[in-house]
Short mmCIF file of C-alpha atoms in Angstrom, two decimals:
data_model
loop_
_atom_site.label_atom_id
_atom_site.label_comp_id
_atom_site.label_asym_id
_atom_site.label_seq_id
_atom_site.Cartn_x
_atom_site.Cartn_y
_atom_site.Cartn_z
CA MET A 292 -25.84 167.80 115.74
CA THR A 293 -28.09 166.10 113.26
CA GLU A 294 -26.41 163.98 110.67
CA LYS A 295 -26.94 165.30 107.11
CA GLN A 296 -29.03 163.10 104.95
CA PHE A 297 -28.40 162.60 101.25
CA ASN A 298 -31.36 161.98 98.84
CA VAL A 299 -30.85 158.78 96.81
CA GLY A 300 -32.48 158.14 93.39
CA ILE A 301 -32.59 154.58 92.14
CA VAL A 302 -32.57 153.84 88.41
CA GLY A 303 -34.17 150.50 87.69
CA TYR A 304 -36.52 148.36 89.73
CA GLY A 305 -35.49 144.76 89.26
CA LEU A 306 -33.81 142.28 91.55
CA SER A 307 -30.80 144.38 92.10
CA ALA A 308 -32.62 147.36 93.33
CA LYS A 309 -35.15 145.47 95.42
CA VAL A 310 -32.75 143.08 97.04
CA PHE A 311 -29.30 144.56 97.05
CA HIS A 312 -29.81 148.25 97.34
CA ILE A 313 -33.10 149.60 98.72
CA PRO A 314 -33.06 147.53 101.92
CA PHE A 315 -29.48 148.68 102.68
CA ILE A 316 -30.26 152.32 101.82
CA GLN A 317 -33.01 152.17 104.37
CA LEU A 318 -30.61 150.92 106.99
CA THR A 319 -28.07 153.74 106.39
CA PRO A 320 -28.89 156.78 108.51
CA SER A 321 -27.31 159.37 106.31
CA LEU A 322 -29.06 158.09 103.17
CA LYS A 323 -32.66 158.74 102.28
CA LEU A 324 -34.56 156.91 99.63
CA HIS A 325 -36.01 159.71 97.60
CA SER A 326 -36.99 158.53 94.12
CA ILE A 327 -37.14 155.56 91.70
CA VAL A 328 -37.13 155.19 88.00
CA GLN A 329 -39.24 152.35 86.62
CA ARG A 330 -40.06 152.61 82.99
CA THR A 331 -43.14 150.46 82.96
CA PRO A 332 -44.73 149.76 86.39
CA LYS A 333 -47.22 146.85 86.32
CA PRO A 334 -49.57 145.39 88.89
CA GLY A 335 -47.47 143.24 91.21
CA ASN A 336 -44.23 144.91 90.02
CA SER A 337 -44.77 148.56 90.68
CA ALA A 338 -42.36 150.92 92.46
CA PRO A 339 -45.23 153.53 92.89
CA GLU A 340 -47.37 150.90 94.60
CA ASP A 341 -44.54 149.63 96.81
CA TYR A 342 -43.29 153.13 97.80
CA PRO A 343 -46.23 155.51 97.42
CA ASP A 344 -44.47 158.27 99.54
CA LEU A 345 -41.47 158.61 97.14
CA LYS A 346 -41.07 160.50 93.88
CA HIS A 347 -41.40 158.31 90.73
CA TYR A 348 -40.11 158.66 87.24
CA THR A 349 -40.37 156.69 84.02
CA ALA A 350 -37.41 158.36 82.39
CA THR A 351 -33.88 158.30 83.82
CA GLU A 352 -32.96 161.75 82.54
CA ASP A 353 -35.79 163.25 84.73
CA LEU A 354 -34.40 161.80 87.90
CA ILE A 355 -30.82 162.74 87.01
CA ALA A 356 -32.01 166.38 86.40
CA ASP A 357 -33.88 166.45 89.74
CA PRO A 358 -31.99 169.09 91.85
CA ASP A 359 -33.13 167.35 95.07
CA VAL A 360 -31.36 164.14 94.23
CA ASP A 361 -27.79 163.85 95.65
CA VAL A 362 -26.92 160.32 94.85
CA VAL A 363 -27.80 158.21 91.87
CA VAL A 364 -27.70 154.38 92.10
CA LEU A 365 -27.66 152.66 88.71
CA CYS A 366 -29.41 149.23 88.71
CA THR A 367 -29.54 148.93 84.98
CA PRO A 368 -27.90 146.62 82.44
CA PRO A 369 -24.17 147.23 82.06
CA ASN A 370 -24.38 148.45 78.47
CA THR A 371 -26.23 151.57 79.85
CA HIS A 372 -23.78 152.32 82.63
CA TYR A 373 -21.34 154.48 80.77
CA PRO A 374 -23.78 157.10 79.39
CA LEU A 375 -25.94 157.18 82.50
CA THR A 376 -22.98 157.52 84.85
CA ARG A 377 -21.52 160.28 82.72
CA SER A 378 -24.79 162.11 82.63
CA ALA A 379 -25.22 161.83 86.42
CA LEU A 380 -21.72 163.09 87.11
CA LEU A 381 -22.25 166.02 84.70
CA ASN A 382 -25.33 166.84 86.76
CA ASN A 383 -23.20 166.89 89.91
CA LYS A 384 -24.59 163.57 91.43
CA HIS A 385 -22.57 161.08 93.43
CA VAL A 386 -22.97 157.73 91.63
CA LEU A 387 -23.07 154.14 92.69
CA VAL A 388 -23.04 151.67 89.77
CA GLU A 389 -23.88 148.03 89.77
CA LYS A 390 -21.33 145.54 88.48
CA PRO A 391 -20.22 144.95 85.84
CA PHE A 392 -19.13 148.59 85.76
CA VAL A 393 -18.78 149.43 82.10
CA PRO A 394 -17.69 147.37 78.99
CA THR A 395 -14.12 148.72 78.70
CA SER A 396 -11.27 149.97 80.93
CA GLY A 397 -11.03 153.04 78.74
CA GLU A 398 -14.58 154.01 79.65
CA ALA A 399 -13.84 153.32 83.28
CA ASP A 400 -10.77 155.61 83.16
CA GLU A 401 -12.80 158.36 81.54
CA LEU A 402 -15.53 158.22 84.19
CA THR A 403 -12.88 158.09 86.94
CA ALA A 404 -11.37 161.34 85.61
CA LEU A 405 -14.76 162.97 85.26
CA ALA A 406 -15.75 162.13 88.83
CA ARG A 407 -12.61 163.80 90.01
CA GLN A 408 -13.16 166.80 87.88
CA GLN A 409 -16.72 167.11 89.19
CA LYS A 410 -15.59 166.42 92.74
CA ARG A 411 -18.14 163.68 93.09
CA VAL A 412 -17.86 160.12 94.52
CA LEU A 413 -17.99 157.33 91.95
CA CYS A 414 -18.26 153.80 93.32
CA VAL A 415 -18.87 150.28 91.96
CA TYR A 416 -21.06 147.75 93.72
CA GLN A 417 -18.59 144.86 94.20
CA ASN A 418 -20.45 143.63 97.22
CA ARG A 419 -18.73 140.25 97.36
CA ARG A 420 -15.72 141.96 98.97
CA TRP A 421 -17.97 141.56 102.10
CA ASP A 422 -18.76 137.93 101.65
CA SER A 423 -17.90 136.06 104.82
CA ASP A 424 -15.93 133.34 103.00
CA PHE A 425 -13.82 135.91 101.28
CA LEU A 426 -13.24 137.76 104.57
CA THR A 427 -12.15 134.38 106.02
CA VAL A 428 -9.57 134.04 103.22
CA GLN A 429 -8.35 137.56 103.85
CA ASN A 430 -7.87 136.83 107.52
CA LEU A 431 -6.01 133.62 106.89
CA LEU A 432 -3.57 135.45 104.52
CA LYS A 433 -3.22 138.46 106.91
CA GLU A 434 -2.44 136.14 109.87
CA ASP A 435 0.02 134.17 107.70
CA LYS A 436 -1.78 130.90 108.65
CA LEU A 437 -1.01 129.29 105.29
CA GLY A 438 2.51 130.61 104.66
CA ARG A 439 3.58 131.81 101.27
CA ILE A 440 0.64 131.14 98.86
CA VAL A 441 1.70 129.09 95.80
CA GLU A 442 -1.74 128.39 94.26
CA PHE A 443 -5.06 130.06 94.68
CA GLU A 444 -8.33 128.69 93.18
CA THR A 445 -11.62 130.70 93.10
CA HIS A 446 -14.78 129.19 91.63
CA PHE A 447 -18.33 130.16 90.68
CA ASP A 448 -19.52 126.88 89.29
CA ARG A 449 -23.11 125.71 88.81
CA LEU A 450 -25.25 123.07 87.17
CA ARG A 451 -27.17 125.10 84.55
CA LEU A 452 -27.38 122.98 81.42
CA THR A 453 -30.24 125.01 80.02
CA ALA A 454 -29.48 128.51 78.87
CA LEU A 455 -31.79 131.45 79.73
CA ALA A 456 -34.28 132.04 76.95
CA LYS A 457 -33.39 135.12 74.92
CA GLY A 458 -35.39 138.06 75.95
CA SER A 459 -36.25 136.61 79.41
CA THR A 460 -33.70 138.91 81.09
CA TRP A 461 -31.09 141.39 79.89
CA LYS A 462 -28.48 138.79 80.90
CA ALA A 463 -29.73 136.46 78.20
CA GLY A 464 -29.19 139.06 75.45
CA LEU A 465 -25.98 140.92 76.16
CA LYS A 466 -22.63 139.89 74.62
CA MET A 467 -19.16 140.51 76.10
CA ASP A 468 -18.71 143.60 73.99
CA GLU A 469 -21.60 145.02 76.00
CA ALA A 470 -20.20 143.76 79.38
CA GLY A 471 -22.55 140.76 79.21
CA GLY A 472 -21.90 137.04 79.62
CA VAL A 473 -20.15 134.93 82.24
CA LEU A 474 -16.80 136.68 82.30
CA TYR A 475 -18.33 140.05 83.17
CA ASP A 476 -21.20 138.87 85.28
CA LEU A 477 -19.57 136.23 87.54
CA GLY A 478 -15.89 136.69 86.51
CA SER A 479 -15.91 140.36 87.62
CA HIS A 480 -16.73 139.15 91.17
CA LEU A 481 -13.98 136.58 91.19
CA LEU A 482 -11.38 138.75 89.58
CA ASP A 483 -12.20 141.68 91.85
CA GLN A 484 -11.52 139.49 94.89
CA VAL A 485 -8.21 138.33 93.39
CA PHE A 486 -7.23 141.89 92.74
CA VAL A 487 -7.91 142.87 96.33
CA LEU A 488 -5.78 140.03 97.59
CA PHE A 489 -2.84 140.06 95.10
CA GLY A 490 -3.07 143.14 92.88
CA MET A 491 -2.44 143.16 89.16
CA PRO A 492 -1.00 139.97 87.59
CA ASP A 493 1.99 139.90 85.25
CA GLY A 494 0.36 137.57 82.80
CA VAL A 495 -3.09 136.18 82.00
CA THR A 496 -4.16 133.04 80.17
CA GLY A 497 -7.87 132.67 79.32
CA ARG A 498 -9.96 129.90 77.81
CA PHE A 499 -13.59 130.11 76.85
CA VAL A 500 -15.96 127.14 76.54
CA ASN A 501 -19.51 126.59 75.59
CA GLN A 502 -19.95 123.74 78.12
CA ARG A 503 -23.69 123.19 77.18
CA GLU A 504 -22.69 122.33 73.63
CA GLY A 505 -19.25 120.96 74.21
CA ARG A 506 -17.24 123.49 72.24
CA LEU A 507 -14.16 125.64 72.84
CA VAL A 508 -14.89 129.16 71.69
CA THR A 509 -12.95 132.33 71.17
CA GLY A 510 -15.39 135.05 72.28
CA ASP A 511 -14.86 136.96 69.02
CA GLY A 512 -18.17 138.86 69.30
CA THR A 513 -20.32 136.48 67.30
CA ASP A 514 -23.24 134.54 68.79
CA GLU A 515 -21.62 131.13 68.16
CA GLN A 516 -18.40 132.13 69.82
CA GLU A 517 -19.95 133.45 73.10
CA PRO A 518 -18.85 131.35 76.07
CA ASP A 519 -21.05 130.12 78.92
CA SER A 520 -17.92 129.14 80.98
CA VAL A 521 -14.52 130.55 81.49
CA THR A 522 -11.16 129.48 82.94
CA ALA A 523 -8.36 132.01 83.56
CA ILE A 524 -4.86 131.59 84.97
CA LEU A 525 -3.22 134.67 86.45
CA SER A 526 0.54 134.61 86.94
CA TYR A 527 2.30 136.56 89.62
CA LYS A 528 5.99 136.11 88.84
CA ASN A 529 7.54 137.82 91.76
CA LYS A 530 5.35 135.89 94.14
CA GLY A 531 5.76 132.57 92.46
CA LEU A 532 1.99 132.41 92.49
CA LEU A 533 -0.61 130.98 90.06
CA VAL A 534 -4.32 132.00 90.44
CA PHE A 535 -7.01 129.88 88.82
CA VAL A 536 -10.35 131.50 88.17
CA ARG A 537 -13.23 129.30 86.99
CA ALA A 538 -16.93 129.71 86.31
CA GLY A 539 -18.80 126.96 84.68
CA VAL A 540 -22.34 125.60 84.02
CA ALA A 541 -21.73 121.86 83.91
CA CYS A 542 -20.55 121.10 87.40
CA VAL A 543 -22.27 118.19 89.04
CA GLU A 544 -21.55 118.58 92.76
CA THR A 545 -23.54 118.37 95.90
CA ARG A 546 -21.35 121.19 97.32
CA GLN A 547 -19.74 123.45 94.75
CA MET A 548 -16.18 124.39 95.38
CA ARG A 549 -15.61 128.12 96.17
CA PHE A 550 -12.00 128.44 97.38
CA TRP A 551 -8.99 126.19 97.40
CA VAL A 552 -5.87 128.08 98.72
CA ARG A 553 -2.56 126.29 98.94
CA GLY A 554 0.44 127.63 100.82
CA THR A 555 3.79 126.36 102.21
CA LYS A 556 2.39 126.05 105.79
CA GLY A 557 -1.19 125.06 105.07
CA SER A 558 -4.22 124.92 102.79
CA TYR A 559 -7.84 126.14 102.98
CA HIS A 560 -10.75 124.42 101.19
CA LYS A 561 -14.16 125.99 101.09
CA SER A 562 -17.35 124.97 99.35
CA GLY A 563 -20.72 126.75 98.99
CA LEU A 564 -21.54 130.40 98.46
CA ASP A 565 -21.92 133.16 101.01
CA PRO A 566 -25.45 132.96 102.42
CA GLN A 567 -26.35 136.68 102.20
CA GLU A 568 -27.88 136.59 98.72
CA ASP A 569 -29.96 133.53 99.31
CA HIS A 570 -31.24 135.00 102.60
CA LEU A 571 -32.26 138.22 100.88
CA ARG A 572 -33.82 136.51 97.95
CA ALA A 573 -35.89 134.38 100.27
CA GLY A 574 -37.38 137.43 101.83
CA GLY A 575 -35.03 137.73 104.81
CA LYS A 576 -33.73 141.01 106.08
CA ALA A 577 -30.25 142.32 106.90
CA THR A 578 -31.52 143.06 110.37
CA ASP A 579 -32.20 139.33 111.07
CA THR A 580 -30.05 137.94 113.79
CA ASP A 581 -28.74 135.10 111.51
CA PHE A 582 -28.13 137.28 108.49
CA GLY A 583 -24.94 136.36 106.74
CA LYS A 584 -23.96 133.76 109.32
CA GLU A 585 -22.99 130.27 108.12
CA SER A 586 -24.03 127.11 109.92
CA GLU A 587 -21.12 124.94 111.16
CA ASP A 588 -21.73 122.24 108.51
CA ARG A 589 -20.76 124.84 105.83
CA PHE A 590 -17.44 125.78 107.42
CA GLY A 591 -14.31 125.25 105.37
CA ARG A 592 -11.41 122.85 106.14
CA LEU A 593 -8.00 123.94 107.21
CA CYS A 594 -4.86 121.71 106.83
CA ILE A 595 -1.84 122.90 108.78
CA VAL A 596 1.61 121.52 109.20
CA GLY A 597 1.96 120.77 112.94
CA GLY A 598 5.02 121.08 115.10
CA ASP A 599 5.97 117.41 114.48
CA GLY A 600 5.84 117.97 110.74
CA LYS A 601 2.58 116.06 110.34
CA VAL A 602 -0.44 117.63 108.59
CA GLU A 603 -3.44 118.34 110.77
CA ASP A 604 -6.93 118.63 109.32
CA GLN A 605 -9.27 120.86 111.13
CA VAL A 606 -12.51 122.81 110.80
CA CYS A 607 -12.04 126.47 109.87
CA PRO A 608 -14.97 128.52 111.12
CA THR A 609 -16.14 131.25 108.78
CA VAL A 610 -15.68 134.69 110.25
CA GLU A 611 -18.57 136.73 111.62
CA PRO A 612 -19.82 138.63 108.59
CA GLU A 613 -19.48 142.39 108.19
CA THR A 614 -22.31 141.92 105.55
CA TYR A 615 -23.31 144.24 102.81
CA VAL A 616 -24.56 146.73 105.41
CA ARG A 617 -20.86 147.58 105.80
CA PHE A 618 -20.50 148.38 102.17
CA TYR A 619 -23.32 150.98 102.37
CA HIS A 620 -21.90 152.36 105.63
CA LEU A 621 -18.57 153.04 103.92
CA PHE A 622 -20.20 154.38 100.79
CA ALA A 623 -22.36 156.82 102.83
CA LYS A 624 -19.26 158.02 104.66
CA ALA A 625 -17.45 158.71 101.37
CA VAL A 626 -20.45 160.66 100.03
CA ALA A 627 -20.45 162.75 103.22
CA SER A 628 -16.70 163.42 102.92
CA GLY A 629 -16.60 163.67 99.13
CA LYS A 630 -13.14 162.03 99.26
CA GLU A 631 -12.20 159.31 96.77
CA GLU A 632 -9.91 157.56 99.26
CA GLY A 633 -12.90 156.71 101.37
CA VAL A 634 -14.82 155.00 98.51
CA PRO A 635 -15.29 151.32 99.32
CA VAL A 636 -14.83 150.21 95.71
CA PRO A 637 -13.37 153.15 93.70
CA ALA A 638 -13.95 153.24 89.98
CA SER A 639 -10.15 153.35 89.51
CA GLN A 640 -9.97 149.81 90.94
CA ALA A 641 -12.81 148.56 88.84
CA ALA A 642 -10.80 149.90 85.78
CA GLN A 643 -7.87 147.69 86.82
CA VAL A 644 -10.20 144.61 87.07
CA LEU A 645 -11.47 145.48 83.55
CA ARG A 646 -7.89 145.38 82.29
CA ILE A 647 -7.61 141.86 83.58
CA ILE A 648 -10.95 141.01 81.89
CA GLU A 649 -9.61 142.38 78.69
CA ALA A 650 -6.43 140.34 78.99
CA VAL A 651 -8.57 137.18 79.46
CA ARG A 652 -10.45 138.01 76.34
CA GLU A 653 -7.35 138.70 74.29
CA SER A 654 -5.75 135.49 75.46
CA ALA A 655 -8.77 133.46 74.61
CA LYS A 656 -8.61 134.85 70.98
CA THR A 657 -4.87 134.43 70.57
CA GLY A 658 -4.19 131.32 72.62
CA SER A 659 -1.20 133.10 74.23
CA GLU A 660 -0.50 134.61 77.66
CA VAL A 661 -1.26 138.32 77.75
CA ALA A 662 0.10 141.05 79.99
CA PRO A 663 -2.64 143.30 81.21
CA GLN A 664 -2.29 146.89 79.99
CA ALA A 665 -0.83 149.38 82.46
#
């Protein structure tokens, strides 16, 4: 019996579409790349030139209205996600939305309810759940290698002392109220991974900094109060656990920290980012034999309390990656079944992560610990 294929329409033709979505759609047997929206194709950056056999649109509403399109993938700025997702669902499309999902948890809740009403799959592209370093951390916790976790640090630090020029990309222009800025862009990755591991925190403390100018800021919505860096502390009272989430632009390191996990039986220290994105940006393919695999010199360090009570320091190999191919495999299965429980990153979970983000913002304004809304 031939597997049913679902026609996929892509909205947007930037880095996200070209690097993170189209290559993986083409590797997923039950999905067929059908159409692309690009508002202003140009020589050297033209979806019609790159994919002459597909249908092409310059207006999103035309693709959404196309009865042959089964799945819409939104690779547009986050301030467009709510209206476009809503329109696609009302036109009976399954929807995959790039992160950040939407600006508010209320919008996320509304879209979750609409997807259920329409009996359509709604998924958020939190691809870093399939990073090999994160999967390594998951395995260490699952196998109880570290004991009870008492502190968990997760970082996305860089040395970027010059800000993007306004107008150069959408990221240079959007504020937090539009799901822009470091908290939504990088913070949503870090907080999503923390949510997967530990669930919702009891309390959240957030601090915003403009590290480029050396100022603490509040993120109150004005230009001068927008941060370029964020630190958040998540408290899990019943676990006796503190989680530190950091993303900064003034970190001078040869190897940027990624994870530092401390438990009663051991600790895990990992630097450097998962290699999949760099591999894809450099023109590599997900079918390459070395795709997603880390070299040994990038492995993390594991400190374990030995039988004699002494601490042993050892290399901790990064797990064999499932890679972002796995995400699309799971997404395609969910589309075929139409069941929310099969969605790899359901919108309902993205709504919970947005509640944590909103608590970080409120704490940064008030200077107090904030309990995320239920």
